Tab-separated table of C-alpha atoms in Angstrom:
chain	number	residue	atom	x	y	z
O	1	UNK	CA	0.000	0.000	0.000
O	2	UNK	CA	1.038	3.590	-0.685
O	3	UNK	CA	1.225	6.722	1.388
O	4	UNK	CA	1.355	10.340	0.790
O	5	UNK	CA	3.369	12.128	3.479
O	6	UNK	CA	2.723	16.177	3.753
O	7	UNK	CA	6.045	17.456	3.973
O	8	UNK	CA	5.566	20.640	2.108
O	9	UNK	CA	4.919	23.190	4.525
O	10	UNK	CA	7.524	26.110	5.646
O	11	UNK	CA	7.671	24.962	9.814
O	12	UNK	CA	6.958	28.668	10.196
O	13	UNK	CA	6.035	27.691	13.837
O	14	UNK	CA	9.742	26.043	14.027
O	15	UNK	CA	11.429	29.335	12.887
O	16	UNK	CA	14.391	29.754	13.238
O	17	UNK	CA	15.260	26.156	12.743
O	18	UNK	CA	13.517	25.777	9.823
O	19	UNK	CA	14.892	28.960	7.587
O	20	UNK	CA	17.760	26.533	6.813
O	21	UNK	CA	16.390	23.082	7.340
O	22	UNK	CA	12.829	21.747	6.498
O	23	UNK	CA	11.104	20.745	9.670
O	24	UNK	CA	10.863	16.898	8.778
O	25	UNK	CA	14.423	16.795	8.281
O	26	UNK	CA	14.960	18.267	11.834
O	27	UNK	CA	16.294	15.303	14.123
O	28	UNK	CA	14.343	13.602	16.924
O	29	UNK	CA	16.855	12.006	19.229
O	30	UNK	CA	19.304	12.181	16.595
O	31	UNK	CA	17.227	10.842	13.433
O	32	UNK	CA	15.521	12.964	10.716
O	33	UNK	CA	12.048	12.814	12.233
O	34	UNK	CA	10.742	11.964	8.780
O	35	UNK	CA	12.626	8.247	9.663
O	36	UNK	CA	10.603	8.402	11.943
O	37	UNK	CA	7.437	8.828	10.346
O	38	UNK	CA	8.413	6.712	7.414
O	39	UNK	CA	9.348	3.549	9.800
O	40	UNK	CA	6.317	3.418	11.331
O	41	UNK	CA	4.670	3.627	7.983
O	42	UNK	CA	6.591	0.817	7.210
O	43	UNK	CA	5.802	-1.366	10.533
O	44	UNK	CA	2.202	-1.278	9.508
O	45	UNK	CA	2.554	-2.507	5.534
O	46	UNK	CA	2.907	0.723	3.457
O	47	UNK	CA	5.610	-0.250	1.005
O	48	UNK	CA	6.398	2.910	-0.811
O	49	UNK	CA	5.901	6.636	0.491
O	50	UNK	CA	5.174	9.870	-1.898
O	51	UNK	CA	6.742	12.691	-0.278
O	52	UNK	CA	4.373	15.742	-1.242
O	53	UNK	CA	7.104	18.841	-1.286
O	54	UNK	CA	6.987	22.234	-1.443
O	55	UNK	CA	9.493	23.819	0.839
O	56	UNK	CA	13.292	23.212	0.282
O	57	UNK	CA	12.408	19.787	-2.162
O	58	UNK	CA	16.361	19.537	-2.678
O	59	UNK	CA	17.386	19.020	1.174
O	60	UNK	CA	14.750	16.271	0.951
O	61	UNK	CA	16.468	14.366	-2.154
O	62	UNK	CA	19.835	15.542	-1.719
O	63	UNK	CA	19.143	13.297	2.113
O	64	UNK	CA	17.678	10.155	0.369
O	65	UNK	CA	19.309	10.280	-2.984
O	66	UNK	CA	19.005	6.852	-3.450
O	67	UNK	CA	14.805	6.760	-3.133
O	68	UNK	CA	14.738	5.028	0.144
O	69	UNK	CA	14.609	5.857	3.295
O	70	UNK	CA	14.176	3.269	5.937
O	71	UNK	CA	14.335	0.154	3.442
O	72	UNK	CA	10.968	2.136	1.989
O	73	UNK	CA	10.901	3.280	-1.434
O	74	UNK	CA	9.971	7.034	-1.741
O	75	UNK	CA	8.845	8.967	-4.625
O	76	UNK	CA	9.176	12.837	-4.803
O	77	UNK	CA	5.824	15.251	-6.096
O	78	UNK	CA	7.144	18.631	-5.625
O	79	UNK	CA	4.666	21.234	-5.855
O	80	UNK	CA	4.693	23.951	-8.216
O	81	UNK	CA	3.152	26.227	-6.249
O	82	UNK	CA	1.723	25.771	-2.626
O	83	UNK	CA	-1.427	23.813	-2.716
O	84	UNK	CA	-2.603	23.545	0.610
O	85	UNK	CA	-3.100	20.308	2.613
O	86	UNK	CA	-5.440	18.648	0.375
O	87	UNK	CA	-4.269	20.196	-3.144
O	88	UNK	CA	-1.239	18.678	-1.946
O	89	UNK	CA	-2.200	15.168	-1.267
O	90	UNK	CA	-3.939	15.203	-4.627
O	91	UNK	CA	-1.204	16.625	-6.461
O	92	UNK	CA	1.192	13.823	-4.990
O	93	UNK	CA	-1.254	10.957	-5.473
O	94	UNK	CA	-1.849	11.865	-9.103
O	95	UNK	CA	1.695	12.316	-9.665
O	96	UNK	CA	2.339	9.007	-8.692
O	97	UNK	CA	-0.555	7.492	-10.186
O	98	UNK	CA	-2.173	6.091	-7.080
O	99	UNK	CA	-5.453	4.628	-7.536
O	100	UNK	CA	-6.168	2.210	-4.854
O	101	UNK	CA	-7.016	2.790	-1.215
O	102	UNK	CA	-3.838	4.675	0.075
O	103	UNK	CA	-2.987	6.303	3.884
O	104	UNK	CA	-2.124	9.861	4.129
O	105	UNK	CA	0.068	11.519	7.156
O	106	UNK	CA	1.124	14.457	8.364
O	107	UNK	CA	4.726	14.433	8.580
O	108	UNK	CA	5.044	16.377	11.814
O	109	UNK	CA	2.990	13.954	13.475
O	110	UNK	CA	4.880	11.314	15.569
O	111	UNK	CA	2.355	8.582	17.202
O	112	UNK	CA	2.680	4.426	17.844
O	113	UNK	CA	-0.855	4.493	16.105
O	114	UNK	CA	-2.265	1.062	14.743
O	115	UNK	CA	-2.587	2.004	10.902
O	116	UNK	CA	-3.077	-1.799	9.801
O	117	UNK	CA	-6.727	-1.016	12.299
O	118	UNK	CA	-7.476	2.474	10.429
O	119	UNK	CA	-6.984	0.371	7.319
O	120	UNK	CA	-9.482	-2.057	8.364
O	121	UNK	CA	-12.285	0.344	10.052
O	122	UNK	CA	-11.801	2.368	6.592
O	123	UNK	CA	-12.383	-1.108	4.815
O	124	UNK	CA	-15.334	-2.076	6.905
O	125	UNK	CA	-16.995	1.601	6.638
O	126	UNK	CA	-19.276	2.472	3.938
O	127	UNK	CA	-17.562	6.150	3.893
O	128	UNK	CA	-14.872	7.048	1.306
O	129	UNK	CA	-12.476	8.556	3.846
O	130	UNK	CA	-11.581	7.506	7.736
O	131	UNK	CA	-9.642	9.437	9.637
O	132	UNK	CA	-7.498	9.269	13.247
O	133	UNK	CA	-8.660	10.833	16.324
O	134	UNK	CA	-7.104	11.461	19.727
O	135	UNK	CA	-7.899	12.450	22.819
O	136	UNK	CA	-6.519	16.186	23.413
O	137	UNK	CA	-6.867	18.262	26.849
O	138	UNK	CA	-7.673	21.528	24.735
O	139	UNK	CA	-9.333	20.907	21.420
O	140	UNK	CA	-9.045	24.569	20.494
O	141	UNK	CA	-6.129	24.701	18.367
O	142	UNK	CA	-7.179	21.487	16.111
O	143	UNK	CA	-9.924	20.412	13.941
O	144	UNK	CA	-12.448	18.495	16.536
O	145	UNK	CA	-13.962	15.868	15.409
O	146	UNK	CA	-17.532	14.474	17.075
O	147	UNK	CA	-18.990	11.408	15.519
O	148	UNK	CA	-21.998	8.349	15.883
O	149	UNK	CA	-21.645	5.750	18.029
O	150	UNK	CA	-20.717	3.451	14.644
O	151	UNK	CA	-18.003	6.495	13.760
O	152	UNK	CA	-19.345	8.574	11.136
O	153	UNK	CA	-18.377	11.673	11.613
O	154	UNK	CA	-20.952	14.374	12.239
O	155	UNK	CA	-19.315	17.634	11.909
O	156	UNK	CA	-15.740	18.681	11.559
O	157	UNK	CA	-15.009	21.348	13.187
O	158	UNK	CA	-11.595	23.369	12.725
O	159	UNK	CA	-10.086	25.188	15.782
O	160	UNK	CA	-13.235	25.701	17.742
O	161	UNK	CA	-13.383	28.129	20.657
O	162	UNK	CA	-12.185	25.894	23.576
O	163	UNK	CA	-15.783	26.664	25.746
O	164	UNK	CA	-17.687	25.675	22.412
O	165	UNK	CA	-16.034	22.239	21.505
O	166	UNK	CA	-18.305	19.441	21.369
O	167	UNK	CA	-15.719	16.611	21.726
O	168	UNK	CA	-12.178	16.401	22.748
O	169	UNK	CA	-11.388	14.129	20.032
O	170	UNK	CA	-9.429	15.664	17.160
O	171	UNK	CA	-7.970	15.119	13.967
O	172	UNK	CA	-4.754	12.836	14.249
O	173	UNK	CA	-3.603	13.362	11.004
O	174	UNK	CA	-3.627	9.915	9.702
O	175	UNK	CA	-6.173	9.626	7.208
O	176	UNK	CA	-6.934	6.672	4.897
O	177	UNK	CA	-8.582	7.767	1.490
O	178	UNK	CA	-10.320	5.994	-1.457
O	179	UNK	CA	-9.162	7.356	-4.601
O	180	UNK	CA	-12.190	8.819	-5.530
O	181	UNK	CA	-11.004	11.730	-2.876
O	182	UNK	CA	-8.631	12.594	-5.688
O	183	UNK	CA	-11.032	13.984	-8.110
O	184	UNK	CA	-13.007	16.254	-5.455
O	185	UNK	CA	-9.743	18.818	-5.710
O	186	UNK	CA	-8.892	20.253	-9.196
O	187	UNK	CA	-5.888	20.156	-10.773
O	188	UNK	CA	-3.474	23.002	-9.737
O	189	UNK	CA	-6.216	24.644	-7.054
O	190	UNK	CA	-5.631	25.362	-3.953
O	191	UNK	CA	-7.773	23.095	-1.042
O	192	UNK	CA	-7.606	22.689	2.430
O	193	UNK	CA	-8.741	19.184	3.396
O	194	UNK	CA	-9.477	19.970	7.045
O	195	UNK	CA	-12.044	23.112	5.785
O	196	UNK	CA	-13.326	21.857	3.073
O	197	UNK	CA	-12.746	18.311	1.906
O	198	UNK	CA	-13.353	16.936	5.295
O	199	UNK	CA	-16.291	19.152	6.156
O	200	UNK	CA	-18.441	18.102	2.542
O	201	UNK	CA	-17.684	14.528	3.032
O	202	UNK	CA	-19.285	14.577	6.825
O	203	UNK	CA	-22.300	16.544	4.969
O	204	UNK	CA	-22.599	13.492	2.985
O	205	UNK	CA	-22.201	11.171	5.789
O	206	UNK	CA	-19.035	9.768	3.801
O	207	UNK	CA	-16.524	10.118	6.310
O	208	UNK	CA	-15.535	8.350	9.508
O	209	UNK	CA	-13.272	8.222	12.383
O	210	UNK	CA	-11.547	6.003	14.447
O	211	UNK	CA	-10.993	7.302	18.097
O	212	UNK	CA	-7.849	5.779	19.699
O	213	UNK	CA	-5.289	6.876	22.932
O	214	UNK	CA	-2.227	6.031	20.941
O	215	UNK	CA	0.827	8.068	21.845
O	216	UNK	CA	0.704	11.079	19.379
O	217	UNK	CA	2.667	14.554	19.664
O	218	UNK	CA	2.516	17.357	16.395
O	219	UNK	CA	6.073	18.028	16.911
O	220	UNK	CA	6.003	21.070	14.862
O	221	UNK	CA	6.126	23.723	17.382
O	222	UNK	CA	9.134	24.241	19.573
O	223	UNK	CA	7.453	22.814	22.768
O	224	UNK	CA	6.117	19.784	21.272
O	225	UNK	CA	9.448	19.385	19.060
O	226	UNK	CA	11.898	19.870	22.691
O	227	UNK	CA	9.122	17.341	24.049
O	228	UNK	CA	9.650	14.661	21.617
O	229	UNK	CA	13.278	15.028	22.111
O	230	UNK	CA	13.692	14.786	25.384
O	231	UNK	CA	11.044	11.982	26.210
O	232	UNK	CA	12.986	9.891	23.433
O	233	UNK	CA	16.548	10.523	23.906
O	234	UNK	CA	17.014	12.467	27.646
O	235	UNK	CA	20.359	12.298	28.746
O	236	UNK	CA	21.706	11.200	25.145
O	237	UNK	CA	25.131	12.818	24.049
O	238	UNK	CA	26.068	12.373	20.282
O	239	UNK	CA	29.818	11.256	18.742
O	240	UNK	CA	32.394	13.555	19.178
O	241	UNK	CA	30.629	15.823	21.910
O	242	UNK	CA	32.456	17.140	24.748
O	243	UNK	CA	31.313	17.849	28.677
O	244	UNK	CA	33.733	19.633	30.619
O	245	UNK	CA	33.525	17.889	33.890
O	246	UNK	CA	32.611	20.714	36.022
O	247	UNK	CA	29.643	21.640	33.718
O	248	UNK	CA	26.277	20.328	34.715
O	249	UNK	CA	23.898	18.565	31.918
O	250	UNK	CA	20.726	17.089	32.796
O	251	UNK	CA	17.760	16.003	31.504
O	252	UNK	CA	18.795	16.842	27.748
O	253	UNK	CA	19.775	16.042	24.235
O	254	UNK	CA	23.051	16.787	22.634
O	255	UNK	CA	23.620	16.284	19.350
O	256	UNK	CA	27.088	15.553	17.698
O	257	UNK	CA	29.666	17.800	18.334
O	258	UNK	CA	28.509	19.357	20.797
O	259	UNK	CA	30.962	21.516	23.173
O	260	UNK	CA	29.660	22.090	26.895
O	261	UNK	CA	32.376	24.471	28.722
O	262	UNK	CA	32.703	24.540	32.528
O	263	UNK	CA	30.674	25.847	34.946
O	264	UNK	CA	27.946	25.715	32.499
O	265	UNK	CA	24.410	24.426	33.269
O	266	UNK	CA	21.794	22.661	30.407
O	267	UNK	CA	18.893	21.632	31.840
O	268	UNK	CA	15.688	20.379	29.577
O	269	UNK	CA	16.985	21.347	26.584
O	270	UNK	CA	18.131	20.404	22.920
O	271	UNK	CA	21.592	21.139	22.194
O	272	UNK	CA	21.864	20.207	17.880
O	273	UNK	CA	25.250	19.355	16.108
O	274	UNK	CA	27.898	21.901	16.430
O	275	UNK	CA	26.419	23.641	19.137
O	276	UNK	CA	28.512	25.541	21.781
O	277	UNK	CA	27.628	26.666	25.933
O	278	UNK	CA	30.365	28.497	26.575
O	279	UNK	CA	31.536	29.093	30.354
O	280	UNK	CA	29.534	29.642	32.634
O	281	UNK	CA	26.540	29.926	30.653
O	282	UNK	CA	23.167	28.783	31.252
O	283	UNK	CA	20.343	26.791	28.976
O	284	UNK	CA	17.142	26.178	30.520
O	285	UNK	CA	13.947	24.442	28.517
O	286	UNK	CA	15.239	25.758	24.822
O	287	UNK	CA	16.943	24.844	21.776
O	288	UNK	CA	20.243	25.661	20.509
O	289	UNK	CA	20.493	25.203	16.274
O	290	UNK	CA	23.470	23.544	14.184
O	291	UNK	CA	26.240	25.397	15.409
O	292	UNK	CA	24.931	28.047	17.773
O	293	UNK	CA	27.311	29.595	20.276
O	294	UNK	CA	26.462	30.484	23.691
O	295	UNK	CA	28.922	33.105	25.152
O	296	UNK	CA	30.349	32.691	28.369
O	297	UNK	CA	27.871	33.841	31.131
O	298	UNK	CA	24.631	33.893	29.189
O	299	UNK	CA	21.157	32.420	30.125
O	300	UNK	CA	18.763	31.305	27.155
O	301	UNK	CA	15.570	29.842	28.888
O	302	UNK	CA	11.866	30.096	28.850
O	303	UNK	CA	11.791	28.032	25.484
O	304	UNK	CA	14.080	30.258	23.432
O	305	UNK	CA	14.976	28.706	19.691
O	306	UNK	CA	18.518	29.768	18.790
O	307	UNK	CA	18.926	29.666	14.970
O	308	UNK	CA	21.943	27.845	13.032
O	309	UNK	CA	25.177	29.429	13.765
O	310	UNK	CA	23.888	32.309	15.791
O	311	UNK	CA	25.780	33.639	18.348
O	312	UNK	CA	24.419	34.666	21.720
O	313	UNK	CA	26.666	37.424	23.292
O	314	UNK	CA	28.712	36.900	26.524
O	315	UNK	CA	26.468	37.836	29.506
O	316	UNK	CA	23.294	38.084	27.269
O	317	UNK	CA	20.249	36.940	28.299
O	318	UNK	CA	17.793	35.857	25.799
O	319	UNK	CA	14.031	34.682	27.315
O	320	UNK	CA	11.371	33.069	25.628
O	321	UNK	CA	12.309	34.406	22.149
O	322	UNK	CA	13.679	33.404	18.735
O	323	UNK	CA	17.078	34.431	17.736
O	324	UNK	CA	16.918	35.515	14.463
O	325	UNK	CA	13.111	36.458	15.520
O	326	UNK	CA	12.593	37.253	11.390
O	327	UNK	CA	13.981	35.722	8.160
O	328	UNK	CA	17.242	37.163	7.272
């Protein structure tokens, strides 16, 4: 079976990180978290994955040049133009010629879900679409998803006012689609499939939903993205990193060559390759890019994002913010 992963978008909630590298090519515990995304793919039958790009295509091929990634073969449709969430999965599947039952993800999403189930609830539906839903403690910032007792999916309900939310089940981003999906977006028009797609197939009482309490994190905001790193890989220190042994490092991630001076204090934090905490300084609940530099004596906490190779003065203090806070 085939499966269209969205990795097109910009990660403009990841920024700075992502004005050099696309979000799915960002590492979880030291892997691309689109390995990620694709292995579990694979653990659950899908034999070939269509990578819909839009954003920085080349990083993505110049990584997998060979077409696999995870012993899966992958096929690149790179937009033309941004197409939005369901232009985009149409685009990909007709570039690839799909026209069987086939999954669709969203490549930010990391989750243990059973897909081989959502395969078989789709199959055993008479709807033309069944999507994932999880259990969420504020359903405000997703698209909500109440349904029947036998799943279909009354309403769908995108970002609802947290008071007004009928459910607290919301869209997982795991979808599995007939191919007749395809020809309700036209060729080269932009479509969202969470406002529109979604919302006329529950008119027509063609979609469904399977509810399940599956681990599941949207990694692609800095919180969730730290989050996923540290309840993976706490306390992991790539190759060719160095701790000075009166520095203090705790609950955190380092990636590979990674310089820790002394006196200096991580704590909850992701450190990627290259980056330096210089001594003295302090890193509290952030992330340090590719070869950031942390002077001596500086504090970067509150969930700060330090871009690739920026440099954080001695004695500076930066505090919940992103450093470049704009594109340069």
């Amino acid at each position: 079976m085939k499966a269209v992963v969205l990795v097109g978008g910009e990660g403009t909630r990841l920024r700075p990180l992502t004005l050099v590298t696309p979000k799915q090519l960002l590492p979880i515990a030291g892997r691309p978290m689109i390995e990620l995304v694709v292995e579990h793919l694979a653990a659950h039958g899908i034999d070939e994955v269509v990578l819909a790009l839009g954003y920085r295509p080349v990083a993505f091929i110049d990584a997998y040049p060979d077409g696999h990634c995870r012993g899966v073969a992958l096929r690149y449709a790179v937009e033309p133009e941004p197409l939005d969430t369901a232009g985009a999965v149409s685009f990909a599947a007709r570039e690839a010629g799909i026209d069987d039952t086939f999954v669709v993800v969203n490549g930010d999403v990391l989750t243990d879900l059973d897909v081989g189930a959502l395969i078989g609830f789709h199959r055993a539906s008479p709807g033309r679409a069944a999507i994932a839903l999880t259990p969420v403690s504020d359903p405000s910032v997703y698209g909500v998803v109440p349904t029947r007792s036998d799943g279909q999916v009354i309403d769908f309900i995108e970002k609802p006012p947290r008071d007004e939310a009928p459910t607290n089940l919301i869209n997982a981003g795991t979808y599995v689609l007939d191919p007749t999906i395809i020809d309700l977006v036209p060729p080269g028009r932009r479509v969202s499939i969470e406002r529109e797609v979604f919302p006329a197939l529950a008119a027509a009482g063609e979609l469904y939903a399977m509810a399940s309490d599956a681990d599941w994190i949207d990694a692609g905001v800095p919180s969730t993205y730290l989050a996923a790193n540290l309840a993976r890989a706490a306390g992991r220190v790539g190759a060719g990193s160095a701790v000075d042994r009166l520095a203090n490092v705790s609950d955190s991630v380092l990636g590979e060559a990674v310089i820790v001076a002394a006196h200096a204090r991580v704590e909850g934090s992701l450190l990627l390759d290259g980056a330096a905490v210089g001594e003295g300084a302090v890193v509290q609940g952030s992330i340090v890019g590719p070869g950031a530099t942390i002077g001596a004596g500086a504090t970067v906490k509150d969930l700060s994002v330090i871009g690739h190779h920026v440099s954080v003065a001695n004695g500076q203090r930066v505090c919940g913010e992103r450093v470049p806070s704009t594109p340069q």
